PDB file of C-alpha atoms and ligand atoms in Angstrom:
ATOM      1  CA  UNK C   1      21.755 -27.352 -29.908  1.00 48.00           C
ATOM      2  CA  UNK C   2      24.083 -25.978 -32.908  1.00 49.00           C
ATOM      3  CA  UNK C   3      26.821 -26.350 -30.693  1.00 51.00           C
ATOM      4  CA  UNK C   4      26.808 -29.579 -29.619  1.00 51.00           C
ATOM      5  CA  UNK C   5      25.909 -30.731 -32.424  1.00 49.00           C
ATOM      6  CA  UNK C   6      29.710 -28.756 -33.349  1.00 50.00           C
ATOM      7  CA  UNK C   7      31.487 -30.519 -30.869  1.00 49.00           C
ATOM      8  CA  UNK C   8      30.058 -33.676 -31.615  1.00 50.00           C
ATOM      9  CA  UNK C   9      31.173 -32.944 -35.137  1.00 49.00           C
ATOM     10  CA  UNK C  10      34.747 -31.666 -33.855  1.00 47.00           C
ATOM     11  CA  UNK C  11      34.827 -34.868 -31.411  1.00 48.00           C
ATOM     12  CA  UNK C  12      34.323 -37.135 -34.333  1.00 46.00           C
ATOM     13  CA  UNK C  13      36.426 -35.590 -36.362  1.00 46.00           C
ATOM     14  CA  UNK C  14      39.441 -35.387 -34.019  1.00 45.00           C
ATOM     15  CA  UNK C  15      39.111 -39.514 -33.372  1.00 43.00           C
ATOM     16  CA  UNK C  16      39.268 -39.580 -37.159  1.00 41.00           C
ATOM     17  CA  UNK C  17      42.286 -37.977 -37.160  1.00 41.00           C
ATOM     18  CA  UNK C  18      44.064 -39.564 -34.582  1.00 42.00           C
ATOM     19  CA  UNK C  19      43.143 -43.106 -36.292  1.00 43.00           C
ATOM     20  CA  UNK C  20      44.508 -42.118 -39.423  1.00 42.00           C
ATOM     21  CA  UNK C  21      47.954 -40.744 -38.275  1.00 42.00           C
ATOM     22  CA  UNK C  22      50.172 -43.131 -39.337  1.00 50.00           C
ATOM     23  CA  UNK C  23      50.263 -47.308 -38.856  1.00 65.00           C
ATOM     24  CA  UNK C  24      52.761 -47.545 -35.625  1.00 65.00           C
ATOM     25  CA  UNK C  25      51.649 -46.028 -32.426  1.00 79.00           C
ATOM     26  CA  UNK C  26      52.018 -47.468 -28.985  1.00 83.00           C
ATOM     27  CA  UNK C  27      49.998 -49.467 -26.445  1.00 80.00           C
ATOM     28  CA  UNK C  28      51.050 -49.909 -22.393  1.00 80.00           C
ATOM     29  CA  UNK C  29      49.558 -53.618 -21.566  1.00 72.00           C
ATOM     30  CA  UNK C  30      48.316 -55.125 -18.288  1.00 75.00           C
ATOM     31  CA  UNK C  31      51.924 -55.658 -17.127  1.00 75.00           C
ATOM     32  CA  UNK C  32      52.060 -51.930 -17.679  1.00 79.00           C
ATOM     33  CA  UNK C  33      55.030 -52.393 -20.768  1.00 78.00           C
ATOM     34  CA  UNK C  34      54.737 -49.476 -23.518  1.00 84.00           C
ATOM     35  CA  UNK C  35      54.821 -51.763 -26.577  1.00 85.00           C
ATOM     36  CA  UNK C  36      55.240 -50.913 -30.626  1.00 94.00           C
ATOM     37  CA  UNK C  37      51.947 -51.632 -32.230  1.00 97.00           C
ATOM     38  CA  UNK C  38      52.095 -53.171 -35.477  1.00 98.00           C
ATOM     39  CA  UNK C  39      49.432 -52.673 -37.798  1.00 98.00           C
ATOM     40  CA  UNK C  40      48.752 -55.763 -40.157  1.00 98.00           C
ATOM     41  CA  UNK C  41      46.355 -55.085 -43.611  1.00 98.00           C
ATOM     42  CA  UNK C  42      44.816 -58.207 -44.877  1.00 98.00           C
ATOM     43  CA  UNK C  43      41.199 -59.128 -46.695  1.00 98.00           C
ATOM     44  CA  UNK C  44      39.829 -61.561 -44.396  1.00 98.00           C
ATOM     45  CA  UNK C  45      37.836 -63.596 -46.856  1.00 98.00           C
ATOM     46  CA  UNK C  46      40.413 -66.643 -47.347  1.00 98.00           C
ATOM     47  CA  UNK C  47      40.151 -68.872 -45.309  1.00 97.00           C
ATOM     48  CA  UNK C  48      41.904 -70.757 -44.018  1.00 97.00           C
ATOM     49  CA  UNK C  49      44.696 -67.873 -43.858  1.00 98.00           C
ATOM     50  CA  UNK C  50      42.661 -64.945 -42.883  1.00 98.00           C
ATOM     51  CA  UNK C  51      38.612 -64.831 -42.186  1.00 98.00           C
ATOM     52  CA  UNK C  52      36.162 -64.581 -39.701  1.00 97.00           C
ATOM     53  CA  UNK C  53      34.122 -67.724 -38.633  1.00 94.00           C
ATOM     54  CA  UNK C  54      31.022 -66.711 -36.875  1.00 92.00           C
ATOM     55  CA  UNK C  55      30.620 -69.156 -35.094  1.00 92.00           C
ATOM     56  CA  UNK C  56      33.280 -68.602 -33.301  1.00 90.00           C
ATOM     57  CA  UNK C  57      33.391 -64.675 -32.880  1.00 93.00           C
ATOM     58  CA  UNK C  58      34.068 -61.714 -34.815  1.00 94.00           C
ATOM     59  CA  UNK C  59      37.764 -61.650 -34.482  1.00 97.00           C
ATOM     60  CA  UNK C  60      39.538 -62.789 -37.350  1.00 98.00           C
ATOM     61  CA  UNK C  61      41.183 -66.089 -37.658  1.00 98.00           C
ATOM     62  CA  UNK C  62      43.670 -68.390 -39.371  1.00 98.00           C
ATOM     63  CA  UNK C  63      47.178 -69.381 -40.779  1.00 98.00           C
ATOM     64  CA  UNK C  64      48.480 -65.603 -41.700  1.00 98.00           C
ATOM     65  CA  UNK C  65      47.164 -64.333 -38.432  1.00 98.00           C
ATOM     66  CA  UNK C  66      48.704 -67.398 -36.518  1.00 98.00           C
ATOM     67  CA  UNK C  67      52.122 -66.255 -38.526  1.00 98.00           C
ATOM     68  CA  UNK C  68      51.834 -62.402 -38.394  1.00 98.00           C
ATOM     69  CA  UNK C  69      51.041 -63.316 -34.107  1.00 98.00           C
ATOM     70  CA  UNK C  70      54.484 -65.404 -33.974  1.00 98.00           C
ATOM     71  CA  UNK C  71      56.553 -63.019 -35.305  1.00 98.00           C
ATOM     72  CA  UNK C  72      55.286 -59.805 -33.573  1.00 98.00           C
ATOM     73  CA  UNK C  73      55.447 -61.677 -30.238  1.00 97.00           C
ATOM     74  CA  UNK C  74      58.934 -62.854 -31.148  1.00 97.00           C
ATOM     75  CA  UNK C  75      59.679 -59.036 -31.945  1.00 97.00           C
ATOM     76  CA  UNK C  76      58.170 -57.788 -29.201  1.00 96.00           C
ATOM     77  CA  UNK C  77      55.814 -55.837 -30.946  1.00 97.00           C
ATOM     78  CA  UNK C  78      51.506 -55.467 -30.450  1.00 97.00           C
ATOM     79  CA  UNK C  79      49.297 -56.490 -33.029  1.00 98.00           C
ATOM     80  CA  UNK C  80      46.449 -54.704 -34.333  1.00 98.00           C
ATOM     81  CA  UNK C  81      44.452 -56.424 -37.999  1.00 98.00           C
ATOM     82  CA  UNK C  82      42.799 -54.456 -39.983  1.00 98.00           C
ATOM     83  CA  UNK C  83      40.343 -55.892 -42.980  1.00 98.00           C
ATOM     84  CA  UNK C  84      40.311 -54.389 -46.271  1.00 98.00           C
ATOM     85  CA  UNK C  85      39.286 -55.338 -50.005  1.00 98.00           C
ATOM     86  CA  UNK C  86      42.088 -57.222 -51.237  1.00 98.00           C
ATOM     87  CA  UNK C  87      43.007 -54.465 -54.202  1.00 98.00           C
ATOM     88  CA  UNK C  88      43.307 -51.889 -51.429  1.00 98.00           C
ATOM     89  CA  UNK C  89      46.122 -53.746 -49.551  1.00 98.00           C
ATOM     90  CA  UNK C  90      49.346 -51.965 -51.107  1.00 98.00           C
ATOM     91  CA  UNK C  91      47.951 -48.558 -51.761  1.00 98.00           C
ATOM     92  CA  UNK C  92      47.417 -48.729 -47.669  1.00 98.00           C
ATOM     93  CA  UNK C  93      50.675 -49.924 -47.625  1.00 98.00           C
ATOM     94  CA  UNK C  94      52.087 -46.971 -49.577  1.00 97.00           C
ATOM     95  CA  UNK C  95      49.443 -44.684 -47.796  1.00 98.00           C
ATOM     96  CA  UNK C  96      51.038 -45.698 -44.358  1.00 97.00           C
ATOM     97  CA  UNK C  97      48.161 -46.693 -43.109  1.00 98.00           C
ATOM     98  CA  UNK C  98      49.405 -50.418 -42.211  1.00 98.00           C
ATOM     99  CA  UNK C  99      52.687 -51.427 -41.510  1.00 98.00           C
ATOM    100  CA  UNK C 100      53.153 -54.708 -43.106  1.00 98.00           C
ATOM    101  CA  UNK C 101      50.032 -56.748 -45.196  1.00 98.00           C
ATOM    102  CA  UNK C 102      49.848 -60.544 -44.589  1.00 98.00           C
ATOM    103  CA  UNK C 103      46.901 -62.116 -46.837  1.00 98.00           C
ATOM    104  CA  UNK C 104      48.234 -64.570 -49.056  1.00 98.00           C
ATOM    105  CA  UNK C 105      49.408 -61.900 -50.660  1.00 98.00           C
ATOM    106  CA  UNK C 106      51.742 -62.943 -53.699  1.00 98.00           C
ATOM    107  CA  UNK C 107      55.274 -61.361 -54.699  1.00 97.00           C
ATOM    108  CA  UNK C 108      54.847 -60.320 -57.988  1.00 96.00           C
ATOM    109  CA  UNK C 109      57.517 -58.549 -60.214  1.00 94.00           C
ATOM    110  CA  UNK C 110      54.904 -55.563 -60.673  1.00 95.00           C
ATOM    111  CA  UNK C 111      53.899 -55.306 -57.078  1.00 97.00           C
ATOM    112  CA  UNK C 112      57.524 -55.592 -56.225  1.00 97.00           C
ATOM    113  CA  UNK C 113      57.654 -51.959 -57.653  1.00 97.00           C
ATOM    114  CA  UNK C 114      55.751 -50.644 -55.291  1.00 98.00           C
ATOM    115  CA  UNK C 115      56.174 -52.942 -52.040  1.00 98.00           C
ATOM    116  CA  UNK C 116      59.027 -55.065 -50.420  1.00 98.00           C
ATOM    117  CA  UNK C 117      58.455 -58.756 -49.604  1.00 98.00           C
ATOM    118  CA  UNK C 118      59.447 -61.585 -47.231  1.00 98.00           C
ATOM    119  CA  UNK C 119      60.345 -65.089 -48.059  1.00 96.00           C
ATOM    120  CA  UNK C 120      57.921 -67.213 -49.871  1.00 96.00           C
ATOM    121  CA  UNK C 121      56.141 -69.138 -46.521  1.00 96.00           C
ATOM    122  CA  UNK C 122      53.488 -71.225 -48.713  1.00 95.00           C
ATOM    123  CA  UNK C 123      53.206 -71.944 -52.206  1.00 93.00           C
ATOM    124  CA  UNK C 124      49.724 -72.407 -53.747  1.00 94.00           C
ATOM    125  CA  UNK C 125      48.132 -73.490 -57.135  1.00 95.00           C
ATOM    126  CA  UNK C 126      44.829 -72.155 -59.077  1.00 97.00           C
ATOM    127  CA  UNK C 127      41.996 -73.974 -59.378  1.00 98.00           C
ATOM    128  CA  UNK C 128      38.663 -73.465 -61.488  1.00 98.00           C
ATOM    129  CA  UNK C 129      35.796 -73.978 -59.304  1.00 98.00           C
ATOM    130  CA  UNK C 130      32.594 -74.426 -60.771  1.00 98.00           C
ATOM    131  CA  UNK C 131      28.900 -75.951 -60.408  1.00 98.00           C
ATOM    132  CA  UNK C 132      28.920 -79.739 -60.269  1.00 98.00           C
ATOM    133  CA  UNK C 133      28.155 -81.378 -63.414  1.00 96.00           C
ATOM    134  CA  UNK C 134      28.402 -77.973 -65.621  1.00 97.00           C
ATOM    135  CA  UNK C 135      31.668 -80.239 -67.205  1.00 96.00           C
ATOM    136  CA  UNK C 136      34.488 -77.499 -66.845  1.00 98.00           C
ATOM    137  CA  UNK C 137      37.392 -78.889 -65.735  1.00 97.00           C
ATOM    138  CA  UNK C 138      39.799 -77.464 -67.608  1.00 98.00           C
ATOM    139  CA  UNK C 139      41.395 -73.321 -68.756  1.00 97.00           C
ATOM    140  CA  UNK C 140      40.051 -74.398 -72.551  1.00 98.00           C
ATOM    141  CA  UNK C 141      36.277 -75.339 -70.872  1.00 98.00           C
ATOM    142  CA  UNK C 142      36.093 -71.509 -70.044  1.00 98.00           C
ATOM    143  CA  UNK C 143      35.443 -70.742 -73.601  1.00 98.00           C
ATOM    144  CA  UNK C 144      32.256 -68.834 -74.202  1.00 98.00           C
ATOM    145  CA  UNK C 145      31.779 -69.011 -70.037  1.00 98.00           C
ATOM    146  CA  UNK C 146      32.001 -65.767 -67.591  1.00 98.00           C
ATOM    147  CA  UNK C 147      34.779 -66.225 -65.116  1.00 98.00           C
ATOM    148  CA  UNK C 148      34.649 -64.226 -61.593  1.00 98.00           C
ATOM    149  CA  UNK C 149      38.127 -63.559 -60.112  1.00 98.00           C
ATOM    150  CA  UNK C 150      39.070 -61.459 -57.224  1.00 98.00           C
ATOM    151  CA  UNK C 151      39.917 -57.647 -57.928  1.00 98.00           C
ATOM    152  CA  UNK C 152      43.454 -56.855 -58.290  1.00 98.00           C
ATOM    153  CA  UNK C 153      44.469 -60.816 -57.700  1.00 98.00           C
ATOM    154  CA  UNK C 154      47.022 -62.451 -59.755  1.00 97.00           C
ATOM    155  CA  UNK C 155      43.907 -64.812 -60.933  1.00 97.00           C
ATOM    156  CA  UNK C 156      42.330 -61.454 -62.252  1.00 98.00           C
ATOM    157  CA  UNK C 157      46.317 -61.277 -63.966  1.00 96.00           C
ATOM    158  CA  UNK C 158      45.663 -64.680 -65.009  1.00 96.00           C
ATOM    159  CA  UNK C 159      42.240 -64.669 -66.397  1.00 97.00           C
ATOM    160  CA  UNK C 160      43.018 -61.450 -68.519  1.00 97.00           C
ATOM    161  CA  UNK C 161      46.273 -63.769 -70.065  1.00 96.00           C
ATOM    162  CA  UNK C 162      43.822 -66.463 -70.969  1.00 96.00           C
ATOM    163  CA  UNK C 163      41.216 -64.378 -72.510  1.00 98.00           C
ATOM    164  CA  UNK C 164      43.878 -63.904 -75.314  1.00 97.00           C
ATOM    165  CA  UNK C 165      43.210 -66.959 -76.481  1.00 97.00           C
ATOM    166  CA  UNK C 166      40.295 -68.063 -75.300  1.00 98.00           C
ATOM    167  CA  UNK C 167      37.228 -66.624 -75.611  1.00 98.00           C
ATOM    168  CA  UNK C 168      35.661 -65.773 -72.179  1.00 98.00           C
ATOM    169  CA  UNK C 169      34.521 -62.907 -70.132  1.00 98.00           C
ATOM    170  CA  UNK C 170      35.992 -61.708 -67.095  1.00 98.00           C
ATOM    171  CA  UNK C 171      34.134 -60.595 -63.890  1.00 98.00           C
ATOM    172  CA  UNK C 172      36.016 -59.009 -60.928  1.00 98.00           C
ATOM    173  CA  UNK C 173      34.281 -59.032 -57.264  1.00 98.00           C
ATOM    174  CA  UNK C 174      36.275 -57.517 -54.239  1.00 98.00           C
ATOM    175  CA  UNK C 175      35.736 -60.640 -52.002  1.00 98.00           C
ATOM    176  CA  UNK C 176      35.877 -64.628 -52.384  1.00 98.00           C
ATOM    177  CA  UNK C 177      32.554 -65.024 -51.024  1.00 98.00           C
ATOM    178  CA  UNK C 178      30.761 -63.087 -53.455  1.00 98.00           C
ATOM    179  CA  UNK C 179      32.395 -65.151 -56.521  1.00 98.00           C
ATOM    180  CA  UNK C 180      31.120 -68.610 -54.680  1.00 98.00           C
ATOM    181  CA  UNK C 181      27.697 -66.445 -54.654  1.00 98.00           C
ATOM    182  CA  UNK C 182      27.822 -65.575 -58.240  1.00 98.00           C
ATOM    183  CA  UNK C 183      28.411 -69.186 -59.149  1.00 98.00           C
ATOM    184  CA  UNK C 184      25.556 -70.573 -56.708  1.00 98.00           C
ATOM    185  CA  UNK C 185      22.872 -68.499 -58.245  1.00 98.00           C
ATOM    186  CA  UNK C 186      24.227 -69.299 -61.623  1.00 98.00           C
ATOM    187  CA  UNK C 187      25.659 -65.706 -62.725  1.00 98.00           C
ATOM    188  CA  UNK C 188      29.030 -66.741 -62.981  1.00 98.00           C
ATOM    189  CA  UNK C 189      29.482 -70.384 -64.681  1.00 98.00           C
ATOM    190  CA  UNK C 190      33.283 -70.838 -62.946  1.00 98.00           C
ATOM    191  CA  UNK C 191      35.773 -68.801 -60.749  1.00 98.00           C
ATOM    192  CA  UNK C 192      39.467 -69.238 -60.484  1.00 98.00           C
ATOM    193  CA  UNK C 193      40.422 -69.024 -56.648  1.00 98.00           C
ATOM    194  CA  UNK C 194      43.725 -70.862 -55.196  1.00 97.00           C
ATOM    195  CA  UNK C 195      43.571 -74.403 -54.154  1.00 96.00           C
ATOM    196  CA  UNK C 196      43.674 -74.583 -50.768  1.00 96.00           C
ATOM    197  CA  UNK C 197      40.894 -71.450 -50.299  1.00 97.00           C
ATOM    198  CA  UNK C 198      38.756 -73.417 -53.165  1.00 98.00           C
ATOM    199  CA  UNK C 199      38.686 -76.226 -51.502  1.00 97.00           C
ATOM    200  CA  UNK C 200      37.265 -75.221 -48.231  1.00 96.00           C
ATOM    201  CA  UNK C 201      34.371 -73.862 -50.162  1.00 97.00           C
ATOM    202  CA  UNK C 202      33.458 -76.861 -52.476  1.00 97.00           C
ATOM    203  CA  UNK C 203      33.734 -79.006 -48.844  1.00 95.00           C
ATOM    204  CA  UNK C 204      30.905 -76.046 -47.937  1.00 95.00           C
ATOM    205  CA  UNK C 205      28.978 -77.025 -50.877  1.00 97.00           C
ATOM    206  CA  UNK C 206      29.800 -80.625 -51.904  1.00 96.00           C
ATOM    207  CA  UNK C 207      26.524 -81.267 -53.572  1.00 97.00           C
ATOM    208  CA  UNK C 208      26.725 -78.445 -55.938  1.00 98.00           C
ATOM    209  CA  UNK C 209      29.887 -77.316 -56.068  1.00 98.00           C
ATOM    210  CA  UNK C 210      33.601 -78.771 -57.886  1.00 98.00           C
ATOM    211  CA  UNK C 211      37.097 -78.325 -58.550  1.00 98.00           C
ATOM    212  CA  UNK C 212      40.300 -78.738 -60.807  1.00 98.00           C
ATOM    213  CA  UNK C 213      43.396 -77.406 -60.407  1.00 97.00           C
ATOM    214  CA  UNK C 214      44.775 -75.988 -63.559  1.00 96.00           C
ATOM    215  CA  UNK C 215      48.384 -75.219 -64.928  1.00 91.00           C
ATOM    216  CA  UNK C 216      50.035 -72.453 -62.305  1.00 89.00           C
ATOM    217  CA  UNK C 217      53.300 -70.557 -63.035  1.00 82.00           C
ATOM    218  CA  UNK C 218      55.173 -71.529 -60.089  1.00 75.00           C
ATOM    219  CA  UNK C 219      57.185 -68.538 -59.964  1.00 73.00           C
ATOM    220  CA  UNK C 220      54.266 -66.530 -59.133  1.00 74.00           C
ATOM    221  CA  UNK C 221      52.139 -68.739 -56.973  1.00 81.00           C
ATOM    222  CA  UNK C 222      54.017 -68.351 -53.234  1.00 95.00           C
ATOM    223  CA  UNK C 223      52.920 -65.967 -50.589  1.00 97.00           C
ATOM    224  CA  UNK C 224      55.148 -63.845 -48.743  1.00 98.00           C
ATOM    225  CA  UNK C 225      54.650 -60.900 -46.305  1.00 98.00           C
ATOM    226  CA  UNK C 226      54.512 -57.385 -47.823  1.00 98.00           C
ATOM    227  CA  UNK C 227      56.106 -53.882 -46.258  1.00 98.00           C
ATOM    228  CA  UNK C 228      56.221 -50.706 -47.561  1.00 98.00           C
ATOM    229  CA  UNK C 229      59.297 -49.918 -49.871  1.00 98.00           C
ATOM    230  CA  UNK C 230      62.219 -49.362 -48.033  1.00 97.00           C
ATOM    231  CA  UNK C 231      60.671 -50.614 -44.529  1.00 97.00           C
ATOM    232  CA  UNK C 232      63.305 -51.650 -41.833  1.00 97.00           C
ATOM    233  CA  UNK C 233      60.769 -54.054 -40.533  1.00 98.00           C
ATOM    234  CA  UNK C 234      61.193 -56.223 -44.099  1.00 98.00           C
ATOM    235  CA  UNK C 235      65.120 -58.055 -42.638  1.00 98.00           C
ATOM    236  CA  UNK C 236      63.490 -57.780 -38.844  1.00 98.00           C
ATOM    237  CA  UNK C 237      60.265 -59.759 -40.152  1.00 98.00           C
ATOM    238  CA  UNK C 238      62.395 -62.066 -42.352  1.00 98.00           C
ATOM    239  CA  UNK C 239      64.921 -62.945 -39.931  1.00 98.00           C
ATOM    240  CA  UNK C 240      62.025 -64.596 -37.505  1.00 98.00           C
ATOM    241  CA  UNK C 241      60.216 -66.304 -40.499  1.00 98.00           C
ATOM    242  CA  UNK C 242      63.163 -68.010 -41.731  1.00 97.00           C
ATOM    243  CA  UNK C 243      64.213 -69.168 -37.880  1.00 98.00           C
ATOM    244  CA  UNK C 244      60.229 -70.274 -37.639  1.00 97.00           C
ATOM    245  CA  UNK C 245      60.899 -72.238 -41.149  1.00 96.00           C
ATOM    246  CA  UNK C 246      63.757 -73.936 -40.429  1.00 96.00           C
ATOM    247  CA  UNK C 247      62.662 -74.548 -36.658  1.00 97.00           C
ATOM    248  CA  UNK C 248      59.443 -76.514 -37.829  1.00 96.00           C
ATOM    249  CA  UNK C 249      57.201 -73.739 -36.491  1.00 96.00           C
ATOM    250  CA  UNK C 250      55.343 -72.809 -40.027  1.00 95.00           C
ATOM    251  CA  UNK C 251      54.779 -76.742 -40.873  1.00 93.00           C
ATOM    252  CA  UNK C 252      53.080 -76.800 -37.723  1.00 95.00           C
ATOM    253  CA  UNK C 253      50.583 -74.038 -38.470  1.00 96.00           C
ATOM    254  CA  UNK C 254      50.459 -75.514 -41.845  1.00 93.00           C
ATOM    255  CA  UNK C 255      48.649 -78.974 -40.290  1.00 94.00           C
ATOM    256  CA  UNK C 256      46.759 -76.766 -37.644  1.00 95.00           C
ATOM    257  CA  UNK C 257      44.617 -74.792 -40.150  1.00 95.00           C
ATOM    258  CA  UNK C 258      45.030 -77.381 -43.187  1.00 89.00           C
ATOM    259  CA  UNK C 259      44.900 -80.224 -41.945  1.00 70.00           C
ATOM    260  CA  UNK C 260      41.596 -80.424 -39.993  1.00 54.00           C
ATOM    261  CA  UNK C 261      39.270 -80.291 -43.121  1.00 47.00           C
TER     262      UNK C 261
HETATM  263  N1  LIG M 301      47.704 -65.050 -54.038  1.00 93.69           N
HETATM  264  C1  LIG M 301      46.790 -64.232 -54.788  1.00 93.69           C
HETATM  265  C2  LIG M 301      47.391 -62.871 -55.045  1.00 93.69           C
HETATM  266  O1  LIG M 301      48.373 -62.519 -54.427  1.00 93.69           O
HETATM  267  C3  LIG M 301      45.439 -64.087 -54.116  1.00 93.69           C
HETATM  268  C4  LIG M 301      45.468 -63.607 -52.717  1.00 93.69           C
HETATM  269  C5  LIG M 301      44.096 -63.229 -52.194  1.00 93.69           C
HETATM  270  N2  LIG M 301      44.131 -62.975 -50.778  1.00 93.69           N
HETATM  271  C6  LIG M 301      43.064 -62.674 -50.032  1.00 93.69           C
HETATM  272  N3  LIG M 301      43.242 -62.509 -48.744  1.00 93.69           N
HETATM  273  N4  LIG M 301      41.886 -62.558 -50.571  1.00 93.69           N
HETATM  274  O2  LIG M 301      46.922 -62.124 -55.851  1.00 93.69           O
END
C-alpha cells in the first residue's frame, strides 16, 4: 500500500516537473513534423480578446488568440495557451514559464523594465461602468464611491492617480467578471474596465448596467505583445505583426470579434 501510494507520489511529482521545465518544448503533429511549441500566457477574462464562451466549449477564444494563432502558424511554430490572473502574466514571463503573453496587455514604461514588447496592434480607452441610473458618468462622480479595478492593470495605475484628488476607495479583484459581480450585487458602485471589454458586458446586462468613457492617456492605452527581456522571438514576432498590419490581416480580425455585437 505505502508504496504505491510512493510511486503515485513520485509519478505525480515527475509530470510536475516535466510541465514546469521551461516554456518551449516540442510537439511531432499528424504529418509527423517535430514543431517548436510556443507557450502563450494570457487571463482569459476579456473578451472579446481572450475568454472562454461556454457555450461554445472550453477552449479559449477571441481577437489575441486569433493574432497569437497567425503569427505562430506564419512562424512555424505550435501553440499551447495557458490562463493565468492577469498580475501573474510577467512574473511567468520572467519565471520562463511562457514564452510570450498576449492579453491586452499594455506597454507601460514600468513594465518595460522588466519585459520587451511588440508594436501597439489596438489602442483602447477606459470607461467607468456602473449600475444604470446610479448617475456616475464621469472620474469626479467617483467621489465618496468604491471603485473595483483589475489587479496589477493600468486602471488599478489609474484609479490610485485619481484617488489623489478625489476622494474614493479602491478595490482590486484578479478577474473582470468578478468586478461586473461586485457591481451587480451592489458592493462596488462603479468599475473602470477598457471600452471595448465594458461594453460587451453592459450589452450582457442592458437593463441594469451603463457606461462612459472617460479621459485616457493615449500613450498608455495600446496593446502590444509581451516577451521576456532580451527574447529573440520579440523582432521574429514583430516582423509578422507589422506584415499582418500593413497587409489588412489585423483589421480583419478587428471586424470578426468587434464587429458582431
Ligand atoms: N490594458 C490593461 C493593462 O495592460 C488591461 C489589460 C487586462 N487584460 C486582461 N486579459 N484581463 O493593464
Amino acid at each position: 500500500m505505502k508504496k504505491w501510494l510512493t510511486l503515485l507520489l513520485t509519478s505525480v511529482l515527475s509530470i510536475g516537473v516535466l510541465s514546469a521545465c521551461g516554456a518551449s518544448g516540442e510537439k511531432t503533429n499528424s504529418e509527423g513534423e517535430t514543431k517548436k511549441v510556443l507557450k502563450m500566457g494570457t487571463s482569459a477574462d476579456y473578451a472579446p480578446f481572450e475568454y472562454i464562451d461556454t457555450a461554445k466549449g472550453n477552449e479559449i477564444i477571441g481577437f489575441d488568440v486569433d493574432l497569437a494563432k497567425m503569427i505562430t502558424k506564419e512562424l512555424g511554430y505550435e501553440l499551447e495557451i495557458v490562463d493565468m490572473d492577469f498580475n501573474g502574466l510577467i512574473p511567468a514571463l520572467q519565471a520562463g514559464k511562457v514564452d510570450f503573453v498576449l492579453a491586452g496587455m499594455t506597454p507601460t514604461e514600468e513594465r518595460k523594465k522588466n519585459a520587451d514588447f511588440s508594436d501597439v496592434y489596438y489602442v483602447a480607452k477606459n470607461m467607468i461602468v456602473a449600475k444604470k441610473g446610479s448617475g456616475i458618468k464621469t472620474v469626479e462622480d467617483l467621489k465618496g464611491k468604491t471603485v473595483g479595478v483589475q489587479l496589477g492593470s493600468i486602471q488599478e495605475g489609474e484609479a490610485k492617480k485619481l484617488a489623489k484628488t478625489i476622494d474614493m476607495k479602491i478595490e482590486s479583484r484578479n478577474r473582470i467578471p468578478e468586478l461586473i459581480q461586485e457591481i451587480l450585487s451592489g458592493r462596488f458602485d462603479a468599475a473602470i474596465i477598457e471600452d471595448t471589454v465594458a461594453k460587451g458586458y453592459i450589452q450582457n446586462n442592458k437593463e441594469k448596467l451603463e457606461g462612459h468613457t472617460i479621459p485616457t492617456n493615449e500613450e498608455e492605452a495600446g496593446y502590444a505583445i509581451a516577451f521576456p527581456k532580451g527574447s529573440k522571438l520579440t523582432e521574429e514576432f514583430n516582423k509578422v505583426l507589422k506584415e499582418k498590419i500593413a497587409k489588412g490581416e489585423v483589421d480583419k480580425l478587428i471586424q470578426k470579434w468587434f464587429d458582431q455585437k
